[in-house]
């Protein structure tokens, strides 16, 4: 049996001490970074979590495509270099063995060696967002959002919630620039429709972010069963917290703020489930008499910013519950 050829390959971190990783789930392939020291000392060989989709796999599955390409190149160059060296030795020995043979003379001229540089596997440029897991202290870096710690799988709902609201706020601020860009690409009419649809969609984004945050916060203080959409209903969510900790939403929001929160939550429901068209159920649940049945609601930037502020105030209060 031939000996196994082992090629030593060194992994090198970026300037911040992170190495690149890639989710092995074919439906995800999310790229992230993790501190090299944490990867060696904290992450187990049996279980690594994808920060985006939560996929779990063994630690040897998380190479990026670029790293694999570089390692294949190193292994290929090493193998060619090794075989050329062994062939040179064998043929030189054969040449030497025929040096005094009167009938056979073998001459061998060594081929040009393949250059081989076993360079350390490098990483992509450093990223801006760095996260420290609240549970295990592992440091990792992503572009965009991350939902799970790659080491322990902890889901930091509070961080995701804050990041979601910040993303929504920046998206609203960028609408004028986006409208200008889209006008040049698709015309002013299409640009107006696309940006209006985007603004309307932010109501749903805010409600969804709050729903997840409130649900996880509630589960941390109560074992009572809750349904998926309970915290998309203002009065119901408030009563659930009041039963669990003695404090409803009115502990942190004024009566006018609660009414506005309910109004915008109901408008979000119209946008997502009825194309924004007003029905009697909306009027009954929201108390909004500024529209008649069959009209279409108009979502303004002021409305979204108002809801953002209310949700941030409420979330700050719920964190203390």
PDB file of C-alpha atoms in Angstrom:
ATOM      1  CA  UNK A   1       0.000   0.000   0.000  1.00  0.00           C
ATOM      2  CA  UNK A   2       1.407   3.400  -0.977  1.00  0.00           C
ATOM      3  CA  UNK A   3       2.008   6.043   1.640  1.00  0.00           C
ATOM      4  CA  UNK A   4      -0.486   8.883   1.986  1.00  0.00           C
ATOM      5  CA  UNK A   5       0.928  12.205   0.903  1.00  0.00           C
ATOM      6  CA  UNK A   6       0.025  14.904   3.397  1.00  0.00           C
ATOM      7  CA  UNK A   7       0.082  18.526   2.275  1.00  0.00           C
ATOM      8  CA  UNK A   8       0.385  21.001   5.160  1.00  0.00           C
ATOM      9  CA  UNK A   9      -1.879  24.010   4.561  1.00  0.00           C
ATOM     10  CA  UNK A  10      -1.969  27.017   6.864  1.00  0.00           C
ATOM     11  CA  UNK A  11      -5.133  29.065   7.407  1.00  0.00           C
ATOM     12  CA  UNK A  12      -4.505  32.777   7.875  1.00  0.00           C
ATOM     13  CA  UNK A  13      -6.997  35.236   9.412  1.00  0.00           C
ATOM     14  CA  UNK A  14      -7.816  38.712   8.086  1.00  0.00           C
ATOM     15  CA  UNK A  15      -6.443  41.821   9.817  1.00  0.00           C
ATOM     16  CA  UNK A  16      -9.214  41.703  12.441  1.00  0.00           C
ATOM     17  CA  UNK A  17      -8.519  38.058  13.273  1.00  0.00           C
ATOM     18  CA  UNK A  18     -11.493  36.551  11.392  1.00  0.00           C
ATOM     19  CA  UNK A  19     -11.646  33.672   8.915  1.00  0.00           C
ATOM     20  CA  UNK A  20     -14.237  33.168   6.185  1.00  0.00           C
ATOM     21  CA  UNK A  21     -16.856  30.421   6.437  1.00  0.00           C
ATOM     22  CA  UNK A  22     -19.696  29.344   4.111  1.00  0.00           C
ATOM     23  CA  UNK A  23     -22.921  27.499   4.960  1.00  0.00           C
ATOM     24  CA  UNK A  24     -22.883  24.016   3.355  1.00  0.00           C
ATOM     25  CA  UNK A  25     -26.674  24.067   2.905  1.00  0.00           C
ATOM     26  CA  UNK A  26     -27.145  24.312  -0.887  1.00  0.00           C
ATOM     27  CA  UNK A  27     -30.296  26.394  -0.362  1.00  0.00           C
ATOM     28  CA  UNK A  28     -28.351  28.967   1.675  1.00  0.00           C
ATOM     29  CA  UNK A  29     -24.552  29.163   1.044  1.00  0.00           C
ATOM     30  CA  UNK A  30     -24.400  32.181   3.378  1.00  0.00           C
ATOM     31  CA  UNK A  31     -20.915  33.656   3.841  1.00  0.00           C
ATOM     32  CA  UNK A  32     -19.826  34.851   7.271  1.00  0.00           C
ATOM     33  CA  UNK A  33     -16.676  35.378   9.303  1.00  0.00           C
ATOM     34  CA  UNK A  34     -15.717  34.086  12.741  1.00  0.00           C
ATOM     35  CA  UNK A  35     -12.740  34.853  14.960  1.00  0.00           C
ATOM     36  CA  UNK A  36     -10.028  32.287  14.239  1.00  0.00           C
ATOM     37  CA  UNK A  37      -9.299  31.867  17.964  1.00  0.00           C
ATOM     38  CA  UNK A  38     -13.001  31.258  18.683  1.00  0.00           C
ATOM     39  CA  UNK A  39     -13.206  28.754  15.816  1.00  0.00           C
ATOM     40  CA  UNK A  40     -10.300  26.812  17.317  1.00  0.00           C
ATOM     41  CA  UNK A  41     -11.191  27.104  20.998  1.00  0.00           C
ATOM     42  CA  UNK A  42     -14.996  27.419  21.250  1.00  0.00           C
ATOM     43  CA  UNK A  43     -16.665  25.872  18.204  1.00  0.00           C
ATOM     44  CA  UNK A  44     -17.134  22.111  18.473  1.00  0.00           C
ATOM     45  CA  UNK A  45     -16.156  19.686  15.711  1.00  0.00           C
ATOM     46  CA  UNK A  46     -19.626  18.131  15.793  1.00  0.00           C
ATOM     47  CA  UNK A  47     -21.858  21.208  15.589  1.00  0.00           C
ATOM     48  CA  UNK A  48     -21.592  24.526  13.741  1.00  0.00           C
ATOM     49  CA  UNK A  49     -24.652  26.717  13.118  1.00  0.00           C
ATOM     50  CA  UNK A  50     -25.285  28.900  10.077  1.00  0.00           C
ATOM     51  CA  UNK A  51     -25.969  32.488  11.254  1.00  0.00           C
ATOM     52  CA  UNK A  52     -28.558  32.955   8.490  1.00  0.00           C
ATOM     53  CA  UNK A  53     -30.606  29.743   8.101  1.00  0.00           C
ATOM     54  CA  UNK A  54     -29.645  27.858  11.291  1.00  0.00           C
ATOM     55  CA  UNK A  55     -28.360  24.779   9.390  1.00  0.00           C
ATOM     56  CA  UNK A  56     -26.184  22.569  11.621  1.00  0.00           C
ATOM     57  CA  UNK A  57     -23.223  20.549  10.351  1.00  0.00           C
ATOM     58  CA  UNK A  58     -19.782  19.312  11.363  1.00  0.00           C
ATOM     59  CA  UNK A  59     -16.905  21.793  11.380  1.00  0.00           C
ATOM     60  CA  UNK A  60     -15.167  20.313   8.304  1.00  0.00           C
ATOM     61  CA  UNK A  61     -18.034  21.350   5.998  1.00  0.00           C
ATOM     62  CA  UNK A  62     -17.749  25.148   6.217  1.00  0.00           C
ATOM     63  CA  UNK A  63     -15.016  25.978   3.686  1.00  0.00           C
ATOM     64  CA  UNK A  64     -15.799  28.754   1.214  1.00  0.00           C
ATOM     65  CA  UNK A  65     -15.556  28.048  -2.518  1.00  0.00           C
ATOM     66  CA  UNK A  66     -12.541  30.357  -2.762  1.00  0.00           C
ATOM     67  CA  UNK A  67     -10.751  28.483   0.030  1.00  0.00           C
ATOM     68  CA  UNK A  68     -11.494  25.130  -1.615  1.00  0.00           C
ATOM     69  CA  UNK A  69     -10.151  26.406  -4.958  1.00  0.00           C
ATOM     70  CA  UNK A  70      -6.972  27.649  -3.281  1.00  0.00           C
ATOM     71  CA  UNK A  71      -6.469  24.362  -1.437  1.00  0.00           C
ATOM     72  CA  UNK A  72      -7.023  22.347  -4.622  1.00  0.00           C
ATOM     73  CA  UNK A  73      -4.415  24.498  -6.374  1.00  0.00           C
ATOM     74  CA  UNK A  74      -1.924  23.987  -3.542  1.00  0.00           C
ATOM     75  CA  UNK A  75      -2.559  20.221  -3.465  1.00  0.00           C
ATOM     76  CA  UNK A  76      -2.276  19.954  -7.260  1.00  0.00           C
ATOM     77  CA  UNK A  77       0.997  21.903  -7.396  1.00  0.00           C
ATOM     78  CA  UNK A  78       2.375  19.879  -4.504  1.00  0.00           C
ATOM     79  CA  UNK A  79       1.423  16.584  -6.171  1.00  0.00           C
ATOM     80  CA  UNK A  80       3.003  17.552  -9.514  1.00  0.00           C
ATOM     81  CA  UNK A  81       6.118  18.793  -7.743  1.00  0.00           C
ATOM     82  CA  UNK A  82       6.322  15.578  -5.684  1.00  0.00           C
ATOM     83  CA  UNK A  83       5.852  13.273  -8.690  1.00  0.00           C
ATOM     84  CA  UNK A  84       8.393  15.223 -10.759  1.00  0.00           C
ATOM     85  CA  UNK A  85      10.930  14.954  -7.958  1.00  0.00           C
ATOM     86  CA  UNK A  86      10.339  11.205  -7.550  1.00  0.00           C
ATOM     87  CA  UNK A  87      10.543  10.661 -11.327  1.00  0.00           C
ATOM     88  CA  UNK A  88      13.817  12.574 -11.474  1.00  0.00           C
ATOM     89  CA  UNK A  89      15.267  10.372  -8.735  1.00  0.00           C
ATOM     90  CA  UNK A  90      14.136   7.155 -10.440  1.00  0.00           C
ATOM     91  CA  UNK A  91      15.402   8.091 -13.910  1.00  0.00           C
ATOM     92  CA  UNK A  92      18.673   9.457 -12.591  1.00  0.00           C
ATOM     93  CA  UNK A  93      19.181   6.129 -10.797  1.00  0.00           C
ATOM     94  CA  UNK A  94      18.446   4.299 -14.047  1.00  0.00           C
ATOM     95  CA  UNK A  95      20.915   6.515 -15.926  1.00  0.00           C
ATOM     96  CA  UNK A  96      23.560   5.806 -13.323  1.00  0.00           C
ATOM     97  CA  UNK A  97      22.941   2.044 -13.498  1.00  0.00           C
ATOM     98  CA  UNK A  98      23.764   2.001 -17.243  1.00  0.00           C
ATOM     99  CA  UNK A  99      26.871   4.148 -17.020  1.00  0.00           C
ATOM    100  CA  UNK A 100      29.260   1.179 -17.448  1.00  0.00           C
ATOM    101  CA  UNK A 101      26.993  -0.923 -19.658  1.00  0.00           C
ATOM    102  CA  UNK A 102      28.566  -1.534 -23.089  1.00  0.00           C
ATOM    103  CA  UNK A 103      25.238  -2.203 -24.818  1.00  0.00           C
ATOM    104  CA  UNK A 104      22.719   0.204 -23.263  1.00  0.00           C
ATOM    105  CA  UNK A 105      23.209   3.824 -22.351  1.00  0.00           C
ATOM    106  CA  UNK A 106      20.389   5.838 -20.827  1.00  0.00           C
ATOM    107  CA  UNK A 107      20.644   9.599 -20.709  1.00  0.00           C
ATOM    108  CA  UNK A 108      18.142  11.620 -18.749  1.00  0.00           C
ATOM    109  CA  UNK A 109      17.657  15.359 -18.712  1.00  0.00           C
ATOM    110  CA  UNK A 110      15.484  16.517 -15.789  1.00  0.00           C
ATOM    111  CA  UNK A 111      12.317  18.340 -16.809  1.00  0.00           C
ATOM    112  CA  UNK A 112      11.644  21.851 -15.695  1.00  0.00           C
ATOM    113  CA  UNK A 113      10.298  21.809 -12.161  1.00  0.00           C
ATOM    114  CA  UNK A 114       6.793  23.058 -11.440  1.00  0.00           C
ATOM    115  CA  UNK A 115       7.072  25.957  -9.037  1.00  0.00           C
ATOM    116  CA  UNK A 116       5.270  25.251  -5.784  1.00  0.00           C
ATOM    117  CA  UNK A 117       4.405  27.863  -3.177  1.00  0.00           C
ATOM    118  CA  UNK A 118       2.463  26.631  -0.179  1.00  0.00           C
ATOM    119  CA  UNK A 119       1.000  30.043   0.614  1.00  0.00           C
ATOM    120  CA  UNK A 120      -1.355  30.436   3.602  1.00  0.00           C
ATOM    121  CA  UNK A 121      -5.044  30.463   2.693  1.00  0.00           C
ATOM    122  CA  UNK A 122      -6.090  34.098   3.014  1.00  0.00           C
ATOM    123  CA  UNK A 123      -9.472  35.686   3.704  1.00  0.00           C
ATOM    124  CA  UNK A 124     -11.644  38.336   2.081  1.00  0.00           C
ATOM    125  CA  UNK A 125     -11.526  41.946   3.247  1.00  0.00           C
ATOM    126  CA  UNK A 126     -12.788  42.775   6.724  1.00  0.00           C
ATOM    127  CA  UNK A 127     -16.479  43.580   7.194  1.00  0.00           C
ATOM    128  CA  UNK A 128     -18.012  46.390   9.212  1.00  0.00           C
ATOM    129  CA  UNK A 129     -20.544  44.537  11.384  1.00  0.00           C
ATOM    130  CA  UNK A 130     -19.039  42.529  14.255  1.00  0.00           C
ATOM    131  CA  UNK A 131     -21.256  40.579  16.672  1.00  0.00           C
ATOM    132  CA  UNK A 132     -20.498  39.064  20.081  1.00  0.00           C
ATOM    133  CA  UNK A 133     -22.861  36.278  21.123  1.00  0.00           C
ATOM    134  CA  UNK A 134     -24.692  37.210  24.320  1.00  0.00           C
ATOM    135  CA  UNK A 135     -24.660  33.583  25.447  1.00  0.00           C
ATOM    136  CA  UNK A 136     -21.206  32.144  24.662  1.00  0.00           C
ATOM    137  CA  UNK A 137     -19.130  35.215  23.731  1.00  0.00           C
ATOM    138  CA  UNK A 138     -18.190  33.997  20.249  1.00  0.00           C
ATOM    139  CA  UNK A 139     -17.255  36.809  17.850  1.00  0.00           C
ATOM    140  CA  UNK A 140     -18.528  36.672  14.280  1.00  0.00           C
ATOM    141  CA  UNK A 141     -19.064  39.090  11.415  1.00  0.00           C
ATOM    142  CA  UNK A 142     -21.707  39.262   8.678  1.00  0.00           C
ATOM    143  CA  UNK A 143     -23.001  41.500   5.921  1.00  0.00           C
ATOM    144  CA  UNK A 144     -26.653  42.249   6.646  1.00  0.00           C
ATOM    145  CA  UNK A 145     -28.571  40.355   9.334  1.00  0.00           C
ATOM    146  CA  UNK A 146     -27.587  37.289  11.343  1.00  0.00           C
ATOM    147  CA  UNK A 147     -30.025  35.215  13.364  1.00  0.00           C
ATOM    148  CA  UNK A 148     -27.947  32.476  15.025  1.00  0.00           C
ATOM    149  CA  UNK A 149     -24.579  32.251  16.752  1.00  0.00           C
ATOM    150  CA  UNK A 150     -22.331  29.910  14.709  1.00  0.00           C
ATOM    151  CA  UNK A 151     -20.945  28.378  17.905  1.00  0.00           C
ATOM    152  CA  UNK A 152     -23.970  27.759  20.152  1.00  0.00           C
ATOM    153  CA  UNK A 153     -26.918  28.544  17.855  1.00  0.00           C
ATOM    154  CA  UNK A 154     -28.283  31.241  20.191  1.00  0.00           C
ATOM    155  CA  UNK A 155     -30.876  33.457  18.474  1.00  0.00           C
ATOM    156  CA  UNK A 156     -30.419  37.062  19.598  1.00  0.00           C
ATOM    157  CA  UNK A 157     -33.930  38.329  18.934  1.00  0.00           C
ATOM    158  CA  UNK A 158     -33.140  41.747  20.411  1.00  0.00           C
ATOM    159  CA  UNK A 159     -30.178  42.323  18.080  1.00  0.00           C
ATOM    160  CA  UNK A 160     -32.175  41.159  15.056  1.00  0.00           C
ATOM    161  CA  UNK A 161     -35.084  43.399  16.066  1.00  0.00           C
ATOM    162  CA  UNK A 162     -32.868  46.480  16.442  1.00  0.00           C
ATOM    163  CA  UNK A 163     -31.124  45.766  13.159  1.00  0.00           C
ATOM    164  CA  UNK A 164     -34.456  45.289  11.382  1.00  0.00           C
ATOM    165  CA  UNK A 165     -35.800  48.645  12.556  1.00  0.00           C
ATOM    166  CA  UNK A 166     -32.558  50.383  11.621  1.00  0.00           C
ATOM    167  CA  UNK A 167     -32.708  48.824   8.148  1.00  0.00           C
ATOM    168  CA  UNK A 168     -36.319  49.985   7.706  1.00  0.00           C
ATOM    169  CA  UNK A 169     -35.435  53.533   8.766  1.00  0.00           C
ATOM    170  CA  UNK A 170     -32.510  53.700   6.344  1.00  0.00           C
ATOM    171  CA  UNK A 171     -34.658  52.262   3.554  1.00  0.00           C
ATOM    172  CA  UNK A 172     -37.243  55.018   4.094  1.00  0.00           C
ATOM    173  CA  UNK A 173     -34.513  57.661   4.049  1.00  0.00           C
ATOM    174  CA  UNK A 174     -33.181  56.290   0.766  1.00  0.00           C
ATOM    175  CA  UNK A 175     -36.524  56.343  -1.110  1.00  0.00           C
ATOM    176  CA  UNK A 176     -35.935  59.761  -2.792  1.00  0.00           C
ATOM    177  CA  UNK A 177     -32.589  58.577  -4.173  1.00  0.00           C
ATOM    178  CA  UNK A 178     -34.066  55.245  -5.200  1.00  0.00           C
ATOM    179  CA  UNK A 179     -36.937  57.003  -6.989  1.00  0.00           C
ATOM    180  CA  UNK A 180     -34.431  59.104  -8.925  1.00  0.00           C
ATOM    181  CA  UNK A 181     -32.402  56.033  -9.884  1.00  0.00           C
ATOM    182  CA  UNK A 182     -35.460  53.954 -10.820  1.00  0.00           C
ATOM    183  CA  UNK A 183     -36.875  56.830 -12.904  1.00  0.00           C
ATOM    184  CA  UNK A 184     -33.768  56.700 -15.074  1.00  0.00           C
ATOM    185  CA  UNK A 185     -34.090  52.937 -15.458  1.00  0.00           C
ATOM    186  CA  UNK A 186     -37.845  52.395 -15.840  1.00  0.00           C
ATOM    187  CA  UNK A 187     -39.479  55.825 -16.168  1.00  0.00           C
ATOM    188  CA  UNK A 188     -41.095  58.103 -13.600  1.00  0.00           C
ATOM    189  CA  UNK A 189     -44.458  56.272 -13.472  1.00  0.00           C
ATOM    190  CA  UNK A 190     -42.967  52.870 -12.731  1.00  0.00           C
ATOM    191  CA  UNK A 191     -40.503  54.400 -10.267  1.00  0.00           C
ATOM    192  CA  UNK A 192     -43.361  56.062  -8.352  1.00  0.00           C
ATOM    193  CA  UNK A 193     -45.300  52.795  -8.147  1.00  0.00           C
ATOM    194  CA  UNK A 194     -42.254  50.797  -7.018  1.00  0.00           C
ATOM    195  CA  UNK A 195     -41.322  53.281  -4.292  1.00  0.00           C
ATOM    196  CA  UNK A 196     -44.925  53.554  -3.052  1.00  0.00           C
ATOM    197  CA  UNK A 197     -45.106  49.753  -2.847  1.00  0.00           C
ATOM    198  CA  UNK A 198     -41.822  49.730  -0.926  1.00  0.00           C
ATOM    199  CA  UNK A 199     -43.104  52.328   1.557  1.00  0.00           C
ATOM    200  CA  UNK A 200     -46.351  50.411   2.084  1.00  0.00           C
ATOM    201  CA  UNK A 201     -44.355  47.227   2.651  1.00  0.00           C
ATOM    202  CA  UNK A 202     -42.430  48.780   5.533  1.00  0.00           C
ATOM    203  CA  UNK A 203     -45.605  48.667   7.654  1.00  0.00           C
ATOM    204  CA  UNK A 204     -45.557  44.884   7.351  1.00  0.00           C
ATOM    205  CA  UNK A 205     -41.816  44.784   8.047  1.00  0.00           C
ATOM    206  CA  UNK A 206     -42.261  46.738  11.291  1.00  0.00           C
ATOM    207  CA  UNK A 207     -45.193  44.623  12.469  1.00  0.00           C
ATOM    208  CA  UNK A 208     -43.345  41.383  11.656  1.00  0.00           C
ATOM    209  CA  UNK A 209     -40.224  42.529  13.511  1.00  0.00           C
ATOM    210  CA  UNK A 210     -42.288  43.491  16.563  1.00  0.00           C
ATOM    211  CA  UNK A 211     -44.300  40.260  16.430  1.00  0.00           C
ATOM    212  CA  UNK A 212     -41.134  38.148  16.654  1.00  0.00           C
ATOM    213  CA  UNK A 213     -39.552  40.325  19.332  1.00  0.00           C
ATOM    214  CA  UNK A 214     -42.703  40.407  21.489  1.00  0.00           C
ATOM    215  CA  UNK A 215     -43.264  36.667  21.108  1.00  0.00           C
ATOM    216  CA  UNK A 216     -39.726  35.760  22.224  1.00  0.00           C
ATOM    217  CA  UNK A 217     -39.851  38.278  25.086  1.00  0.00           C
ATOM    218  CA  UNK A 218     -43.188  36.858  26.230  1.00  0.00           C
ATOM    219  CA  UNK A 219     -41.882  33.286  26.132  1.00  0.00           C
ATOM    220  CA  UNK A 220     -38.973  34.340  28.358  1.00  0.00           C
ATOM    221  CA  UNK A 221     -41.356  35.399  31.135  1.00  0.00           C
ATOM    222  CA  UNK A 222     -44.351  33.085  30.676  1.00  0.00           C
ATOM    223  CA  UNK A 223     -45.107  29.468  29.772  1.00  0.00           C
ATOM    224  CA  UNK A 224     -48.595  30.334  28.523  1.00  0.00           C
ATOM    225  CA  UNK A 225     -49.413  29.249  24.966  1.00  0.00           C
ATOM    226  CA  UNK A 226     -49.556  31.966  22.314  1.00  0.00           C
ATOM    227  CA  UNK A 227     -50.567  31.779  18.662  1.00  0.00           C
ATOM    228  CA  UNK A 228     -48.352  32.886  15.800  1.00  0.00           C
ATOM    229  CA  UNK A 229     -50.162  36.192  15.171  1.00  0.00           C
ATOM    230  CA  UNK A 230     -51.205  37.125  18.723  1.00  0.00           C
ATOM    231  CA  UNK A 231     -48.776  40.058  18.868  1.00  0.00           C
ATOM    232  CA  UNK A 232     -50.027  41.468  15.575  1.00  0.00           C
ATOM    233  CA  UNK A 233     -53.231  42.338  17.475  1.00  0.00           C
ATOM    234  CA  UNK A 234     -52.504  45.295  19.764  1.00  0.00           C
ATOM    235  CA  UNK A 235     -55.143  44.709  22.444  1.00  0.00           C
ATOM    236  CA  UNK A 236     -54.509  40.962  22.597  1.00  0.00           C
ATOM    237  CA  UNK A 237     -50.732  41.380  22.886  1.00  0.00           C
ATOM    238  CA  UNK A 238     -51.132  43.989  25.606  1.00  0.00           C
ATOM    239  CA  UNK A 239     -53.440  41.734  27.617  1.00  0.00           C
ATOM    240  CA  UNK A 240     -51.022  38.799  27.315  1.00  0.00           C
ATOM    241  CA  UNK A 241     -48.208  40.848  28.849  1.00  0.00           C
ATOM    242  CA  UNK A 242     -50.521  42.249  31.513  1.00  0.00           C
ATOM    243  CA  UNK A 243     -51.474  38.712  32.563  1.00  0.00           C
ATOM    244  CA  UNK A 244     -47.829  37.585  32.528  1.00  0.00           C
ATOM    245  CA  UNK A 245     -46.119  40.469  34.319  1.00  0.00           C
ATOM    246  CA  UNK A 246     -48.833  42.895  35.406  1.00  0.00           C
ATOM    247  CA  UNK A 247     -47.892  45.472  32.760  1.00  0.00           C
ATOM    248  CA  UNK A 248     -49.693  46.009  29.473  1.00  0.00           C
ATOM    249  CA  UNK A 249     -48.681  48.290  26.630  1.00  0.00           C
ATOM    250  CA  UNK A 250     -50.347  51.244  28.392  1.00  0.00           C
ATOM    251  CA  UNK A 251     -47.529  51.094  30.939  1.00  0.00           C
ATOM    252  CA  UNK A 252     -45.221  52.671  28.335  1.00  0.00           C
ATOM    253  CA  UNK A 253     -47.534  54.170  25.688  1.00  0.00           C
ATOM    254  CA  UNK A 254     -50.123  56.927  25.952  1.00  0.00           C
ATOM    255  CA  UNK A 255     -53.709  56.344  24.902  1.00  0.00           C
ATOM    256  CA  UNK A 256     -53.166  58.281  21.662  1.00  0.00           C
ATOM    257  CA  UNK A 257     -50.056  56.242  20.877  1.00  0.00           C
ATOM    258  CA  UNK A 258     -51.962  52.990  21.449  1.00  0.00           C
ATOM    259  CA  UNK A 259     -54.697  54.156  19.083  1.00  0.00           C
ATOM    260  CA  UNK A 260     -52.127  55.046  16.407  1.00  0.00           C
ATOM    261  CA  UNK A 261     -50.372  51.698  16.878  1.00  0.00           C
ATOM    262  CA  UNK A 262     -53.663  49.866  16.360  1.00  0.00           C
ATOM    263  CA  UNK A 263     -54.484  52.053  13.336  1.00  0.00           C
ATOM    264  CA  UNK A 264     -51.186  51.301  11.596  1.00  0.00           C
ATOM    265  CA  UNK A 265     -51.360  47.608  12.485  1.00  0.00           C
ATOM    266  CA  UNK A 266     -54.800  47.469  10.859  1.00  0.00           C
ATOM    267  CA  UNK A 267     -53.528  49.338   7.798  1.00  0.00           C
ATOM    268  CA  UNK A 268     -50.711  46.846   7.512  1.00  0.00           C
ATOM    269  CA  UNK A 269     -53.329  44.080   7.453  1.00  0.00           C
ATOM    270  CA  UNK A 270     -55.186  45.835   4.627  1.00  0.00           C
ATOM    271  CA  UNK A 271     -52.023  46.274   2.552  1.00  0.00           C
ATOM    272  CA  UNK A 272     -50.952  42.655   2.930  1.00  0.00           C
ATOM    273  CA  UNK A 273     -54.336  40.927   2.676  1.00  0.00           C
ATOM    274  CA  UNK A 274     -56.670  43.247   0.748  1.00  0.00           C
ATOM    275  CA  UNK A 275     -54.363  45.261  -1.534  1.00  0.00           C
ATOM    276  CA  UNK A 276     -54.959  48.296   0.677  1.00  0.00           C
ATOM    277  CA  UNK A 277     -58.680  48.451  -0.088  1.00  0.00           C
ATOM    278  CA  UNK A 278     -60.833  49.545   2.852  1.00  0.00           C
ATOM    279  CA  UNK A 279     -63.591  47.220   4.057  1.00  0.00           C
ATOM    280  CA  UNK A 280     -66.053  47.519   6.919  1.00  0.00           C
ATOM    281  CA  UNK A 281     -63.987  45.235   9.120  1.00  0.00           C
ATOM    282  CA  UNK A 282     -61.045  47.642   8.887  1.00  0.00           C
ATOM    283  CA  UNK A 283     -63.232  50.598   9.884  1.00  0.00           C
ATOM    284  CA  UNK A 284     -64.698  48.673  12.818  1.00  0.00           C
ATOM    285  CA  UNK A 285     -61.322  47.465  14.132  1.00  0.00           C
ATOM    286  CA  UNK A 286     -59.320  50.652  13.549  1.00  0.00           C
ATOM    287  CA  UNK A 287     -61.970  53.273  14.254  1.00  0.00           C
ATOM    288  CA  UNK A 288     -60.677  55.086  11.153  1.00  0.00           C
ATOM    289  CA  UNK A 289     -63.554  57.139   9.683  1.00  0.00           C
ATOM    290  CA  UNK A 290     -61.346  59.093   7.277  1.00  0.00           C
ATOM    291  CA  UNK A 291     -61.962  56.399   4.634  1.00  0.00           C
ATOM    292  CA  UNK A 292     -65.092  54.825   3.204  1.00  0.00           C
ATOM    293  CA  UNK A 293     -65.530  51.202   2.156  1.00  0.00           C
ATOM    294  CA  UNK A 294     -63.942  50.618  -1.249  1.00  0.00           C
ATOM    295  CA  UNK A 295     -61.374  53.410  -0.997  1.00  0.00           C
ATOM    296  CA  UNK A 296     -57.651  52.653  -0.865  1.00  0.00           C
ATOM    297  CA  UNK A 297     -55.510  53.771   2.048  1.00  0.00           C
ATOM    298  CA  UNK A 298     -52.516  56.036   1.461  1.00  0.00           C
ATOM    299  CA  UNK A 299     -49.341  55.237   3.409  1.00  0.00           C
ATOM    300  CA  UNK A 300     -47.090  58.247   4.010  1.00  0.00           C
ATOM    301  CA  UNK A 301     -43.515  58.437   5.206  1.00  0.00           C
ATOM    302  CA  UNK A 302     -44.787  60.267   8.310  1.00  0.00           C
ATOM    303  CA  UNK A 303     -46.990  57.275   9.173  1.00  0.00           C
ATOM    304  CA  UNK A 304     -44.120  54.792   9.004  1.00  0.00           C
ATOM    305  CA  UNK A 305     -41.794  56.974  11.073  1.00  0.00           C
ATOM    306  CA  UNK A 306     -44.557  57.442  13.649  1.00  0.00           C
ATOM    307  CA  UNK A 307     -45.065  53.692  13.943  1.00  0.00           C
ATOM    308  CA  UNK A 308     -41.301  53.134  14.170  1.00  0.00           C
ATOM    309  CA  UNK A 309     -41.090  55.543  17.102  1.00  0.00           C
ATOM    310  CA  UNK A 310     -44.033  53.949  18.927  1.00  0.00           C
ATOM    311  CA  UNK A 311     -42.621  50.434  18.491  1.00  0.00           C
ATOM    312  CA  UNK A 312     -39.171  51.491  19.704  1.00  0.00           C
ATOM    313  CA  UNK A 313     -40.673  53.082  22.839  1.00  0.00           C
ATOM    314  CA  UNK A 314     -42.773  49.995  23.508  1.00  0.00           C
ATOM    315  CA  UNK A 315     -39.896  47.593  22.930  1.00  0.00           C
ATOM    316  CA  UNK A 316     -37.673  49.537  25.306  1.00  0.00           C
ATOM    317  CA  UNK A 317     -40.350  49.166  27.965  1.00  0.00           C
ATOM    318  CA  UNK A 318     -40.941  45.456  27.280  1.00  0.00           C
ATOM    319  CA  UNK A 319     -37.232  44.741  27.740  1.00  0.00           C
ATOM    320  CA  UNK A 320     -37.676  45.677  31.411  1.00  0.00           C
ATOM    321  CA  UNK A 321     -40.794  43.534  31.892  1.00  0.00           C
TER     322      UNK A 321
END
